[in-house]
Coordinates of N, CA and C in Angstrom, one line a residue:
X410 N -64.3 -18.7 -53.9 CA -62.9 -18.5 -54.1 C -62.6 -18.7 -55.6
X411 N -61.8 -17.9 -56.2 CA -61.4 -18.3 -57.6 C -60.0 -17.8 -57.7
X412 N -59.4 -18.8 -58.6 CA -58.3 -18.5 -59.1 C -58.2 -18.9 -60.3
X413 N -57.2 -17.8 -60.8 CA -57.2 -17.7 -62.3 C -56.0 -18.7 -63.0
X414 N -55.7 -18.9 -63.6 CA -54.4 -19.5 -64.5 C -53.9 -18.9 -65.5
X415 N -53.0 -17.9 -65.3 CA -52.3 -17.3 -66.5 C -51.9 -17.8 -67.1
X416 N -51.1 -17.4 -68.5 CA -50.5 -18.6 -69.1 C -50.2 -20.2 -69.4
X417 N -51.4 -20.6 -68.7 CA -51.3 -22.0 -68.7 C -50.6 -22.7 -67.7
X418 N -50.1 -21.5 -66.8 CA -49.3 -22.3 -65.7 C -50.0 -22.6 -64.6
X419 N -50.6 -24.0 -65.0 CA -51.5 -24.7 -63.6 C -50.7 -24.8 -62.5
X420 N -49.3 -24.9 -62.3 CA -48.5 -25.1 -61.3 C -48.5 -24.4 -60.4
X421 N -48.7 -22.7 -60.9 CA -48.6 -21.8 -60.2 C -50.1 -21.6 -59.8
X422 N -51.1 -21.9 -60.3 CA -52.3 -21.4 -59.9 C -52.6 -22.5 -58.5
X423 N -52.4 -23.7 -58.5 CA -52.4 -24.8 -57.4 C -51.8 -24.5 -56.2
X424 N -50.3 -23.6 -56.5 CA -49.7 -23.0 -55.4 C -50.2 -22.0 -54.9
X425 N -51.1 -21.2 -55.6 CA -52.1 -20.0 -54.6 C -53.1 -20.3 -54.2
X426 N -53.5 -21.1 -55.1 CA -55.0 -21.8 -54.0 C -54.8 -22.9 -52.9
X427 N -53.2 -23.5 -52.8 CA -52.9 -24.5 -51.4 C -52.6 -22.8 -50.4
X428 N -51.9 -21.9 -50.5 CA -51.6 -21.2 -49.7 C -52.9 -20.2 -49.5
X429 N -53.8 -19.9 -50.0 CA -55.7 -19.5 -50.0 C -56.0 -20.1 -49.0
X430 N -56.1 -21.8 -49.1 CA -56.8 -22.6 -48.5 C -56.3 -22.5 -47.2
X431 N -54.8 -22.5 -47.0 CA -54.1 -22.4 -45.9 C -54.7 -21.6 -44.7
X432 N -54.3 -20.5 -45.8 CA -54.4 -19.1 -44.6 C -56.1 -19.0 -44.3
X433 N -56.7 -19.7 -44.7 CA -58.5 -20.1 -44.4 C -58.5 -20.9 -43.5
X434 N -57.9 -21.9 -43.1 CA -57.7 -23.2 -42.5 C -58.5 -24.3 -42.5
X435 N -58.2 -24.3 -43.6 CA -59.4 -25.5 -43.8 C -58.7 -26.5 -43.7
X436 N -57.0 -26.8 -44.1 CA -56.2 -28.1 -44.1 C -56.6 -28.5 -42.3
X437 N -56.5 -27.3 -41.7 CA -56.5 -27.3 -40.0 C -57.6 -28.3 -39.5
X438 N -58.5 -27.4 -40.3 CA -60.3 -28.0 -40.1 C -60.0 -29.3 -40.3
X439 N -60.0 -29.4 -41.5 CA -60.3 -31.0 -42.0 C -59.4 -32.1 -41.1
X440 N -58.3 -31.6 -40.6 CA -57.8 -32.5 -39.9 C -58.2 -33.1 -38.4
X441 N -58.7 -31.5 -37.9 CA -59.6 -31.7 -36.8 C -60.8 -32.2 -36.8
X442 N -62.2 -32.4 -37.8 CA -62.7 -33.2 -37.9 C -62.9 -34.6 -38.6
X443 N -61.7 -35.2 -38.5 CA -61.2 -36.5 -39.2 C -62.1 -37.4 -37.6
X444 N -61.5 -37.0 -36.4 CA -62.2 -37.6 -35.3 C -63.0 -36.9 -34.5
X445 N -64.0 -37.8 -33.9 CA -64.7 -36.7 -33.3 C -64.3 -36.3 -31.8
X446 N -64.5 -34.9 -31.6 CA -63.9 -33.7 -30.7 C -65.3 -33.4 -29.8
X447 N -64.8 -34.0 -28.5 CA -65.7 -33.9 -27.4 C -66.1 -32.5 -27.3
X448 N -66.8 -32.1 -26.5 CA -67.3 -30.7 -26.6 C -66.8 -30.1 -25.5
X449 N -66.5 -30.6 -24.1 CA -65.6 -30.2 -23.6 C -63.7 -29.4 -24.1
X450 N -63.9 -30.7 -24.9 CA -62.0 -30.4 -25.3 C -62.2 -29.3 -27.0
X451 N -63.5 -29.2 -27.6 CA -63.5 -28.4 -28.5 C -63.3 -27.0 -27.9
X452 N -64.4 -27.0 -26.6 CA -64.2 -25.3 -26.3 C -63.0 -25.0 -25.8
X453 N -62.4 -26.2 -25.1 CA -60.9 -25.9 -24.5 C -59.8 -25.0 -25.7
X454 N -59.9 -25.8 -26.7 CA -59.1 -26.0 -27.5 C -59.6 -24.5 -28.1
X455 N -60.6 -24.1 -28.7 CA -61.3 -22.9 -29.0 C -60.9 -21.5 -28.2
X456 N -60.8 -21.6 -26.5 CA -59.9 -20.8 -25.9 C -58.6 -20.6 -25.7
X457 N -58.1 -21.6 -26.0 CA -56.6 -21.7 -26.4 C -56.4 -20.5 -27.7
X458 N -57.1 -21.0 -28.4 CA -56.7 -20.5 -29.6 C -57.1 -18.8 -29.7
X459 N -58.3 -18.8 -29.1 CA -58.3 -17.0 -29.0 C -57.1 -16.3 -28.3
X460 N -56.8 -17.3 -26.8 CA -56.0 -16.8 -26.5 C -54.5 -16.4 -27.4
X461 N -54.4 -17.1 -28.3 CA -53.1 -17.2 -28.5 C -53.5 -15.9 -29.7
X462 N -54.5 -15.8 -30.3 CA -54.8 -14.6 -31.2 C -54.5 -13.4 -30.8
X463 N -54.9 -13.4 -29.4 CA -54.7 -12.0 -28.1 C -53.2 -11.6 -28.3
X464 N -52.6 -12.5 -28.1 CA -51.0 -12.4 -28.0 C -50.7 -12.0 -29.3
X465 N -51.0 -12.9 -30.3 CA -50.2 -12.3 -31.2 C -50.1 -10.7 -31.4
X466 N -52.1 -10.3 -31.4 CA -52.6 -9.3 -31.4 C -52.0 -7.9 -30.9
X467 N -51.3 -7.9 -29.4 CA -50.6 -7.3 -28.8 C -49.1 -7.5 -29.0
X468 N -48.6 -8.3 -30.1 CA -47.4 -8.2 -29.7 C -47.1 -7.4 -31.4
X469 N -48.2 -7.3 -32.1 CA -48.3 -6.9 -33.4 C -48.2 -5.1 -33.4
X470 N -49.1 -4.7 -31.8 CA -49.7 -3.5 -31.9 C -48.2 -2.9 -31.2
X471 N -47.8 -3.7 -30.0 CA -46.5 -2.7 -30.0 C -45.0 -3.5 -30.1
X472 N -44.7 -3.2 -31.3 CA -43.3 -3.7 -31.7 C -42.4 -2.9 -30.5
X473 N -41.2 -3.6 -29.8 CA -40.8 -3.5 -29.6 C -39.1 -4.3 -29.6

């Protein structure tokens, strides 16, 4: 990943790379492996989350 810094404005370059990092999910990650996640409640948690991709997924394809 890179980001550039125009004009010297580090301010702005820090705010594209927290919202990069974001939409990557790494703040997500890191939070989730602060403790450790049984393997049971990982895959749980893992299907949840596809599920909820599904949904978005279909509710993207027909606006209504």
């Amino acid at each position: 990943m890179e980001i550039q810094v125009i004009d010297n404005n580090v301010e702005k370059a820090i705010r594209v790379l927290k919202r990069k990092l974001q939409q990557e999910g790494l703040f997500r990650e890191m939070k989730q492996r602060k403790f450790y996640e049984k393997p049971s409640v990982k895959r749980k948690r893992k299907e949840k989350e596809a599920q909820r991709r599904l949904r978005k997924k279909l509710r993207l394809m027909r606006p209504e």
